Amino acid sequence: MIAEATTHSTPRPGAGDHSGKARPGGAMAAGEDSSVSVRDLDIAFGAHKVIAGLDLEISPGEFLVLLGPSGCGKSTLLNAIAGLLDISDGEIWIDGKNVTWAEPKDRGIGMVFQSYALYPRMSVEKNLSFGLRIAGLPKSEIEARVKRVADLLQLDGLMRRRPSELSGGQRQRVAIGRALVRNVDVFLFDEPLSNLDAKLRNELRVEIKKLHQRLGNTMIYVTHDQVEAMTLADRIAVMRGGVIQQLGAPKDIYRRPVNRFVAGFIGSPGMNFFDGALRSGADGPAAELGDVRVPLSRYDFARPPKADGAVVFGIRPEHIGLGEVPEGHFACEGTVDLVEAMGADTIVWTSLAGAPLTIRTDGETEIRPGETIRFSFDPANACVFDTATDLRL
Amino acid sequence: MSIDATSSREPPKGASALAFRSGSADDRATPSRHRERSATRGRKPRRLTIGRIGLYGFVAVAAAFFLLPAVVMVLTSLKTMPEIREGSIFALPESFDLTAWIKAWSSACTGLDCEGIRVGFWNSVVITVPSTIASIAAGAILGYALSFWRVKGADVLFAILLLGAFLPYQIFLYPMVRAFSMVGLYNTLACIVIVHVIFGLPIMTLIFRNFYAGLPVELFNAARVDGGGFFRIFWNVMLPMSTPILIVAAILQITNIWNDFILGLVFAGRENLPMTVQLNNVVNSTYGEREYNLNMAATILTAAVPLLVYFVSGRWFVRGIAAGAVKG
Amino acid sequence: MTAPRKRPSTASLMLVPFWLVVLVAYVGTMLWTVQISFTASKLLPVDVYVGFDQYHRLFSSTRWLVSMQNAVIFGVLFITGALVLGFLLAVVLDQKVRFENTLRTVFLYPYAMSFIVTGLIWQWLMNPGLGIQKAVRDWGFESFSFAWAVDRDMALYALVLAGLWQASGLVMALMLAGLRGVDEEIWKASRIDGIPAWRVYLFVVVPMLRPLILTAVVLLSISVVKAFDLVVALTNGGPGISSDMPAKFVMDNLFTRQNIGLATAAATVMLITVAAVLVPWIYSEYFRKVRAGAAT
């Protein structure tokens, strides 16, 4: 009946029959070609350029998270990789093939959507097998694949149900299953957990992580939730305004953010920032925040600092300690304004050099508002940014 | 007799009736909230005050204004001609006399033919059924194409259609008549059906486009990743979800096409004149004494089909009205 | 290896027949009508161009001028009347009156009827020898007069009355849907602030219903422009030309008076009038929003 229905993409080696078994989990074999490669990508809606000149290489088996606030272009980028929107310029390669103008179905991808996007009038089984039926696979093959995915995701009892008869978590598992039956190398996730409540979100996050360890496929995962990003990713690409701000391992991004935006976006509660200036003294460089002077001799500068420049000084709440001051740490006193008990942790609000400062401490603390506390941190853990460029020094 | 004002109310579906996001999981997940809203919404029922009396007075006058014509029509159609001449139009008929109805149906005269309004009835059926089906099919496919597929020039096409929906027919009629004559279709059944499909296209496209624009794009994207093409996605994914809008479209088109006068008059040809045109001929071609009972019976018969659609479809009918022009 | 550039999709191929329909049946016929209006065509189109002669004739025709004037009066009265009556009915139904469902059905059923049926019904009700006038006079009110359809001064208002009867229910249905969509908390807040209900309706609810009111105005305007069936069935433009309308003027000159040059000129004037109102409206309603939506 339809031309597209008969063009059945041949299974690629490595993607095919043994994908249920574990491949070397997540290993990025050196020398192998990129699994997904985005080259000099431009995307414009009308006159409005959303993404300009973006490059991204994703290794086979890698779990890459695109992280950023809403409107940063992360979903646009994912949709472009999926072939769901036309790009203005550039190339997209998947598994060594230029798929820039290929149909989504011919790109060797599976995709999981935020709203699940299950076909409402089809049973779970029909939802899973829809793409395979379109591709014209033999019945036995379809049944085998659907069964394997159902086993993998524990969907056995649900096969005859309609999506409306499933819970949110079950729906999302079916949506993941629909991507899995395609036996592809690359999975795309578009904020798959953001419609779920906190408890289910944690459960499914773990499930996705396990799935990745087991299947070893390339996964590209879009989220605005930094916890998901930190826990799932091999590498995180932090995006803003259509530009990748920083691409790196979660730990690197947490420890050594390239600029103030990345530093502020990662971490909860967010990093404390103070305006100040860089001064060099006899004991090496120091940050002057009002009347407070933080020595930076232990700080590992990313680039040679220019003396007397305006800087933004940042320190994470969890890097500030209370009580005893270890050797080499900077210490200061402040009045407690507010105490937020969160169970496992307590957030203490005080101030440093006239600006608010949050400290994350254990849940058992007896600190009350109005008290004066002594806190300290290791300047090596701080981040210093050039005020003019926002880049980390 | 007392009817509890709150229980007689249907759930406040006003907003959703216009938005056409039917059957979403969220709707079903929160029935209690809806019930709570419907119990407390509106203004508190009050005891009989001056305002309340005035309110019911207004309701009574308004109801009389809307009901009176129908009552008069039915009463008169059941009377004999001497009764009509002598009595008041509000008087009840002396006997339950169906003669005028039978005559109107099977032997009323239009000019020289005296075969009754039934000829027009069957003509209207033969015109309405294919026109409704074809215009819904065309509108559904075009609406689907316009809302999901990024096709160049789709905006321009839609703009012209929208404009066409609002322009007077008089702009298009004469050249159309000439064009149909040239291809030898003028004054045939095919001609009037094609004309109805053409003039139904804007409104059908509009309501299907609005409906599909309200569905999540992710669903369409998922189907594309699964390899669905234009027709496959339409047939297997979109159409099964379209039941509400199909009902609305059918109500709208059956009513519009059945009630059409001008297109039937110009394009249908003598053999296929729809019921509305026949009715006008019956009423205006009576020589000598006007048989008012017969005319009124014929009028009621002509209004019967859309009225039946209205009474059976109830709330859907309102949706159909609103669907036409609400939100783009 | 490089994949080919994008090829024309099934979707663009699917639009081809629709483009044909739109270009031939809408744009083509429209241009043809305009073309004929510049010729001396009488019974059949001829290629003798006479410039704006037909338009000169048109605007020196009393009948046309009366039609235009009637359309304006009818339009203004019908649209404002239907809006006011429909809104009042909706507000009344929103007051938890008894038999709400029945009343809603009663107010709306005329909208299911064609203008032909509406026109014939009111023609009889206003018939001096048969209708309401006779009944009321028989009750003893000898001076009562309700023979509007055959009264030169009242025929136009007969059309308005019949139109209101047919279409007010539509406004009522739209407004009621809107009123039911008004946030319950608005009513709570207004009761706490002690604002009388009529003020809330007038100053809070009506502005909230703006889009629905606009919708109603558009739907009613379409009936005004297309007002042909109602006129034919109720007054047939008479007595004389006292209730004539542009649509009827065009139809008569096209199909009975064999004066198609004049008829097409009149149709073109109708087109320009409607387009002058419509184009800005369509642009603001549909395309501005689409643009804004695409950017996010």
mmCIF file with all atom_site columns, N, CA, C and O in Angstrom, chain C residues 264-294:
data_model
loop_
_atom_site.group_PDB
_atom_site.id
_atom_site.type_symbol
_atom_site.label_atom_id
_atom_site.label_alt_id
_atom_site.label_comp_id
_atom_site.label_asym_id
_atom_site.label_entity_id
_atom_site.label_seq_id
_atom_site.pdbx_PDB_ins_code
_atom_site.Cartn_x
_atom_site.Cartn_y
_atom_site.Cartn_z
_atom_site.occupancy
_atom_site.B_iso_or_equiv
_atom_site.pdbx_formal_charge
_atom_site.auth_seq_id
_atom_site.auth_comp_id
_atom_site.auth_asym_id
_atom_site.auth_atom_id
_atom_site.pdbx_PDB_model_num
ATOM 1   N N  . THR C 1 264 ? -21.843 40.856 -11.304 1.00 0.00 ? 264 THR C N  1
ATOM 2   C CA . THR C 1 264 ? -20.473 40.575 -10.877 1.00 0.00 ? 264 THR C CA 1
ATOM 3   C C  . THR C 1 264 ? -19.832 41.825 -10.277 1.00 0.00 ? 264 THR C C  1
ATOM 4   O O  . THR C 1 264 ? -19.016 41.730 -9.359  1.00 0.00 ? 264 THR C O  1
ATOM 5   N N  . ALA C 1 265 ? -20.211 42.989 -10.775 1.00 0.00 ? 265 ALA C N  1
ATOM 6   C CA . ALA C 1 265 ? -19.696 44.219 -10.159 1.00 0.00 ? 265 ALA C CA 1
ATOM 7   C C  . ALA C 1 265 ? -20.167 44.298 -8.711  1.00 0.00 ? 265 ALA C C  1
ATOM 8   O O  . ALA C 1 265 ? -19.392 44.623 -7.801  1.00 0.00 ? 265 ALA C O  1
ATOM 9   N N  . ALA C 1 266 ? -21.451 43.982 -8.484  1.00 0.00 ? 266 ALA C N  1
ATOM 10  C CA . ALA C 1 266 ? -21.988 44.010 -7.122  1.00 0.00 ? 266 ALA C CA 1
ATOM 11  C C  . ALA C 1 266 ? -21.277 42.979 -6.250  1.00 0.00 ? 266 ALA C C  1
ATOM 12  O O  . ALA C 1 266 ? -20.912 43.254 -5.102  1.00 0.00 ? 266 ALA C O  1
ATOM 13  N N  . ALA C 1 267 ? -21.042 41.772 -6.808  1.00 0.00 ? 267 ALA C N  1
ATOM 14  C CA . ALA C 1 267 ? -20.344 40.728 -6.050  1.00 0.00 ? 267 ALA C CA 1
ATOM 15  C C  . ALA C 1 267 ? -18.939 41.186 -5.694  1.00 0.00 ? 267 ALA C C  1
ATOM 16  O O  . ALA C 1 267 ? -18.448 40.935 -4.589  1.00 0.00 ? 267 ALA C O  1
ATOM 17  N N  . THR C 1 268 ? -18.289 41.888 -6.631  1.00 0.00 ? 268 THR C N  1
ATOM 18  C CA . THR C 1 268 ? -16.932 42.361 -6.356  1.00 0.00 ? 268 THR C CA 1
ATOM 19  C C  . THR C 1 268 ? -16.930 43.382 -5.218  1.00 0.00 ? 268 THR C C  1
ATOM 20  O O  . THR C 1 268 ? -16.045 43.368 -4.356  1.00 0.00 ? 268 THR C O  1
ATOM 21  N N  . VAL C 1 269 ? -17.947 44.243 -5.227  1.00 0.00 ? 269 VAL C N  1
ATOM 22  C CA . VAL C 1 269 ? -18.036 45.215 -4.129  1.00 0.00 ? 269 VAL C CA 1
ATOM 23  C C  . VAL C 1 269 ? -18.225 44.480 -2.799  1.00 0.00 ? 269 VAL C C  1
ATOM 24  O O  . VAL C 1 269 ? -17.596 44.807 -1.782  1.00 0.00 ? 269 VAL C O  1
ATOM 25  N N  . MET C 1 270 ? -19.069 43.426 -2.799  1.00 0.00 ? 270 MET C N  1
ATOM 26  C CA . MET C 1 270 ? -19.247 42.625 -1.577  1.00 0.00 ? 270 MET C CA 1
ATOM 27  C C  . MET C 1 270 ? -17.915 42.028 -1.135  1.00 0.00 ? 270 MET C C  1
ATOM 28  O O  . MET C 1 270 ? -17.553 42.050 0.039   1.00 0.00 ? 270 MET C O  1
ATOM 29  N N  . LEU C 1 271 ? -17.190 41.482 -2.121  1.00 0.00 ? 271 LEU C N  1
ATOM 30  C CA . LEU C 1 271 ? -15.892 40.853 -1.827  1.00 0.00 ? 271 LEU C CA 1
ATOM 31  C C  . LEU C 1 271 ? -14.943 41.843 -1.162  1.00 0.00 ? 271 LEU C C  1
ATOM 32  O O  . LEU C 1 271 ? -14.339 41.544 -0.122  1.00 0.00 ? 271 LEU C O  1
ATOM 33  N N  . ILE C 1 272 ? -14.860 43.047 -1.748  1.00 0.00 ? 272 ILE C N  1
ATOM 34  C CA . ILE C 1 272 ? -13.909 44.027 -1.221  1.00 0.00 ? 272 ILE C CA 1
ATOM 35  C C  . ILE C 1 272 ? -14.303 44.428 0.197   1.00 0.00 ? 272 ILE C C  1
ATOM 36  O O  . ILE C 1 272 ? -13.460 44.530 1.097   1.00 0.00 ? 272 ILE C O  1
ATOM 37  N N  . THR C 1 273 ? -15.617 44.627 0.402   1.00 0.00 ? 273 THR C N  1
ATOM 38  C CA . THR C 1 273 ? -16.079 45.011 1.738   1.00 0.00 ? 273 THR C CA 1
ATOM 39  C C  . THR C 1 273 ? -15.700 43.956 2.772   1.00 0.00 ? 273 THR C C  1
ATOM 40  O O  . THR C 1 273 ? -15.142 44.256 3.831   1.00 0.00 ? 273 THR C O  1
ATOM 41  N N  . VAL C 1 274 ? -16.025 42.687 2.455   1.00 0.00 ? 274 VAL C N  1
ATOM 42  C CA . VAL C 1 274 ? -15.752 41.615 3.411   1.00 0.00 ? 274 VAL C CA 1
ATOM 43  C C  . VAL C 1 274 ? -14.257 41.462 3.637   1.00 0.00 ? 274 VAL C C  1
ATOM 44  O O  . VAL C 1 274 ? -13.787 41.356 4.778   1.00 0.00 ? 274 VAL C O  1
ATOM 45  N N  . ALA C 1 275 ? -13.486 41.499 2.537   1.00 0.00 ? 275 ALA C N  1
ATOM 46  C CA . ALA C 1 275 ? -12.042 41.288 2.660   1.00 0.00 ? 275 ALA C CA 1
ATOM 47  C C  . ALA C 1 275 ? -11.399 42.387 3.498   1.00 0.00 ? 275 ALA C C  1
ATOM 48  O O  . ALA C 1 275 ? -10.481 42.137 4.280   1.00 0.00 ? 275 ALA C O  1
ATOM 49  N N  . ALA C 1 276 ? -11.912 43.609 3.363   1.00 0.00 ? 276 ALA C N  1
ATOM 50  C CA . ALA C 1 276 ? -11.337 44.720 4.107   1.00 0.00 ? 276 ALA C CA 1
ATOM 51  C C  . ALA C 1 276 ? -11.441 44.473 5.611   1.00 0.00 ? 276 ALA C C  1
ATOM 52  O O  . ALA C 1 276 ? -10.584 44.878 6.379   1.00 0.00 ? 276 ALA C O  1
ATOM 53  N N  . VAL C 1 277 ? -12.521 43.805 6.018   1.00 0.00 ? 277 VAL C N  1
ATOM 54  C CA . VAL C 1 277 ? -12.687 43.513 7.441   1.00 0.00 ? 277 VAL C CA 1
ATOM 55  C C  . VAL C 1 277 ? -11.922 42.247 7.823   1.00 0.00 ? 277 VAL C C  1
ATOM 56  O O  . VAL C 1 277 ? -11.315 42.152 8.889   1.00 0.00 ? 277 VAL C O  1
ATOM 57  N N  . LEU C 1 278 ? -11.946 41.268 6.895   1.00 0.00 ? 278 LEU C N  1
ATOM 58  C CA . LEU C 1 278 ? -11.459 39.929 7.240   1.00 0.00 ? 278 LEU C CA 1
ATOM 59  C C  . LEU C 1 278 ? -9.954  39.790 7.301   1.00 0.00 ? 278 LEU C C  1
ATOM 60  O O  . LEU C 1 278 ? -9.425  39.167 8.214   1.00 0.00 ? 278 LEU C O  1
ATOM 61  N N  . VAL C 1 279 ? -9.283  40.363 6.300   1.00 0.00 ? 279 VAL C N  1
ATOM 62  C CA . VAL C 1 279 ? -7.854  40.081 6.194   1.00 0.00 ? 279 VAL C CA 1
ATOM 63  C C  . VAL C 1 279 ? -7.096  40.454 7.473   1.00 0.00 ? 279 VAL C C  1
ATOM 64  O O  . VAL C 1 279 ? -6.344  39.632 8.004   1.00 0.00 ? 279 VAL C O  1
ATOM 65  N N  . PRO C 1 280 ? -7.327  41.647 8.018   1.00 0.00 ? 280 PRO C N  1
ATOM 66  C CA . PRO C 1 280 ? -6.626  41.947 9.279   1.00 0.00 ? 280 PRO C CA 1
ATOM 67  C C  . PRO C 1 280 ? -7.014  40.987 10.400  1.00 0.00 ? 280 PRO C C  1
ATOM 68  O O  . PRO C 1 280 ? -6.167  40.574 11.201  1.00 0.00 ? 280 PRO C O  1
ATOM 69  N N  . TRP C 1 281 ? -8.293  40.603 10.423  1.00 0.00 ? 281 TRP C N  1
ATOM 70  C CA . TRP C 1 281 ? -8.752  39.711 11.494  1.00 0.00 ? 281 TRP C CA 1
ATOM 71  C C  . TRP C 1 281 ? -8.083  38.345 11.396  1.00 0.00 ? 281 TRP C C  1
ATOM 72  O O  . TRP C 1 281 ? -7.545  37.837 12.375  1.00 0.00 ? 281 TRP C O  1
ATOM 73  N N  . ILE C 1 282 ? -8.095  37.758 10.200  1.00 0.00 ? 282 ILE C N  1
ATOM 74  C CA . ILE C 1 282 ? -7.475  36.445 10.026  1.00 0.00 ? 282 ILE C CA 1
ATOM 75  C C  . ILE C 1 282 ? -6.001  36.520 10.373  1.00 0.00 ? 282 ILE C C  1
ATOM 76  O O  . ILE C 1 282 ? -5.456  35.668 11.075  1.00 0.00 ? 282 ILE C O  1
ATOM 77  N N  . TYR C 1 283 ? -5.359  37.596 9.922   1.00 0.00 ? 283 TYR C N  1
ATOM 78  C CA . TYR C 1 283 ? -3.927  37.721 10.196  1.00 0.00 ? 283 TYR C CA 1
ATOM 79  C C  . TYR C 1 283 ? -3.674  37.735 11.699  1.00 0.00 ? 283 TYR C C  1
ATOM 80  O O  . TYR C 1 283 ? -2.843  36.978 12.207  1.00 0.00 ? 283 TYR C O  1
ATOM 81  N N  . SER C 1 284 ? -4.433  38.550 12.417  1.00 0.00 ? 284 SER C N  1
ATOM 82  C CA . SER C 1 284 ? -4.156  38.662 13.856  1.00 0.00 ? 284 SER C CA 1
ATOM 83  C C  . SER C 1 284 ? -4.580  37.400 14.594  1.00 0.00 ? 284 SER C C  1
ATOM 84  O O  . SER C 1 284 ? -3.904  36.952 15.517  1.00 0.00 ? 284 SER C O  1
ATOM 85  N N  . GLU C 1 285 ? -5.705  36.782 14.169  1.00 0.00 ? 285 GLU C N  1
ATOM 86  C CA . GLU C 1 285 ? -6.209  35.608 14.895  1.00 0.00 ? 285 GLU C CA 1
ATOM 87  C C  . GLU C 1 285 ? -5.298  34.392 14.728  1.00 0.00 ? 285 GLU C C  1
ATOM 88  O O  . GLU C 1 285 ? -5.011  33.686 15.672  1.00 0.00 ? 285 GLU C O  1
ATOM 89  N N  . TYR C 1 286 ? -4.882  34.153 13.490  1.00 0.00 ? 286 TYR C N  1
ATOM 90  C CA . TYR C 1 286 ? -4.225  32.882 13.212  1.00 0.00 ? 286 TYR C CA 1
ATOM 91  C C  . TYR C 1 286 ? -2.724  32.993 13.052  1.00 0.00 ? 286 TYR C C  1
ATOM 92  O O  . TYR C 1 286 ? -1.974  32.274 13.668  1.00 0.00 ? 286 TYR C O  1
ATOM 93  N N  . PHE C 1 287 ? -2.284  33.943 12.249  1.00 0.00 ? 287 PHE C N  1
ATOM 94  C CA . PHE C 1 287 ? -0.882  33.865 11.882  1.00 0.00 ? 287 PHE C CA 1
ATOM 95  C C  . PHE C 1 287 ? 0.038   34.485 12.906  1.00 0.00 ? 287 PHE C C  1
ATOM 96  O O  . PHE C 1 287 ? 1.118   33.989 13.140  1.00 0.00 ? 287 PHE C O  1
ATOM 97  N N  . ARG C 1 288 ? -0.414  35.519 13.584  1.00 0.00 ? 288 ARG C N  1
ATOM 98  C CA . ARG C 1 288 ? 0.436   36.084 14.615  1.00 0.00 ? 288 ARG C CA 1
ATOM 99  C C  . ARG C 1 288 ? 0.690   35.024 15.688  1.00 0.00 ? 288 ARG C C  1
ATOM 100 O O  . ARG C 1 288 ? 1.791   34.832 16.142  1.00 0.00 ? 288 ARG C O  1
ATOM 101 N N  . LYS C 1 289 ? -0.390  34.324 16.069  1.00 0.00 ? 289 LYS C N  1
ATOM 102 C CA . LYS C 1 289 ? -0.254  33.303 17.112  1.00 0.00 ? 289 LYS C CA 1
ATOM 103 C C  . LYS C 1 289 ? 0.649   32.169 16.667  1.00 0.00 ? 289 LYS C C  1
ATOM 104 O O  . LYS C 1 289 ? 1.479   31.700 17.435  1.00 0.00 ? 289 LYS C O  1
ATOM 105 N N  . VAL C 1 290 ? 0.468   31.737 15.423  1.00 0.00 ? 290 VAL C N  1
ATOM 106 C CA . VAL C 1 290 ? 1.290   30.635 14.920  1.00 0.00 ? 290 VAL C CA 1
ATOM 107 C C  . VAL C 1 290 ? 2.758   31.008 14.989  1.00 0.00 ? 290 VAL C C  1
ATOM 108 O O  . VAL C 1 290 ? 3.605   30.251 15.425  1.00 0.00 ? 290 VAL C O  1
ATOM 109 N N  . ARG C 1 291 ? 3.069   32.229 14.569  1.00 0.00 ? 291 ARG C N  1
ATOM 110 C CA . ARG C 1 291 ? 4.452   32.685 14.619  1.00 0.00 ? 291 ARG C CA 1
ATOM 111 C C  . ARG C 1 291 ? 4.986   32.642 16.038  1.00 0.00 ? 291 ARG C C  1
ATOM 112 O O  . ARG C 1 291 ? 6.047   32.126 16.305  1.00 0.00 ? 291 ARG C O  1
ATOM 113 N N  . ALA C 1 292 ? 4.189   33.223 16.937  1.00 0.00 ? 292 ALA C N  1
ATOM 114 C CA . ALA C 1 292 ? 4.642   33.285 18.325  1.00 0.00 ? 292 ALA C CA 1
ATOM 115 C C  . ALA C 1 292 ? 4.863   31.875 18.860  1.00 0.00 ? 292 ALA C C  1
ATOM 116 O O  . ALA C 1 292 ? 5.818   31.604 19.574  1.00 0.00 ? 292 ALA C O  1
ATOM 117 N N  . GLY C 1 293 ? 3.953   30.948 18.467  1.00 0.00 ? 293 GLY C N  1
ATOM 118 C CA . GLY C 1 293 ? 4.079   29.582 18.952  1.00 0.00 ? 293 GLY C CA 1
ATOM 119 C C  . GLY C 1 293 ? 5.329   28.899 18.423  1.00 0.00 ? 293 GLY C C  1
ATOM 120 O O  . GLY C 1 293 ? 5.992   28.161 19.138  1.00 0.00 ? 293 GLY C O  1
ATOM 121 N N  . ALA C 1 294 ? 5.672   29.171 17.176  1.00 0.00 ? 294 ALA C N  1
ATOM 122 C CA . ALA C 1 294 ? 6.803   28.475 16.566  1.00 0.00 ? 294 ALA C CA 1
ATOM 123 C C  . ALA C 1 294 ? 8.124   28.893 17.195  1.00 0.00 ? 294 ALA C C  1
ATOM 124 O O  . ALA C 1 294 ? 9.075   28.127 17.232  1.00 0.00 ? 294 ALA C O  1
#
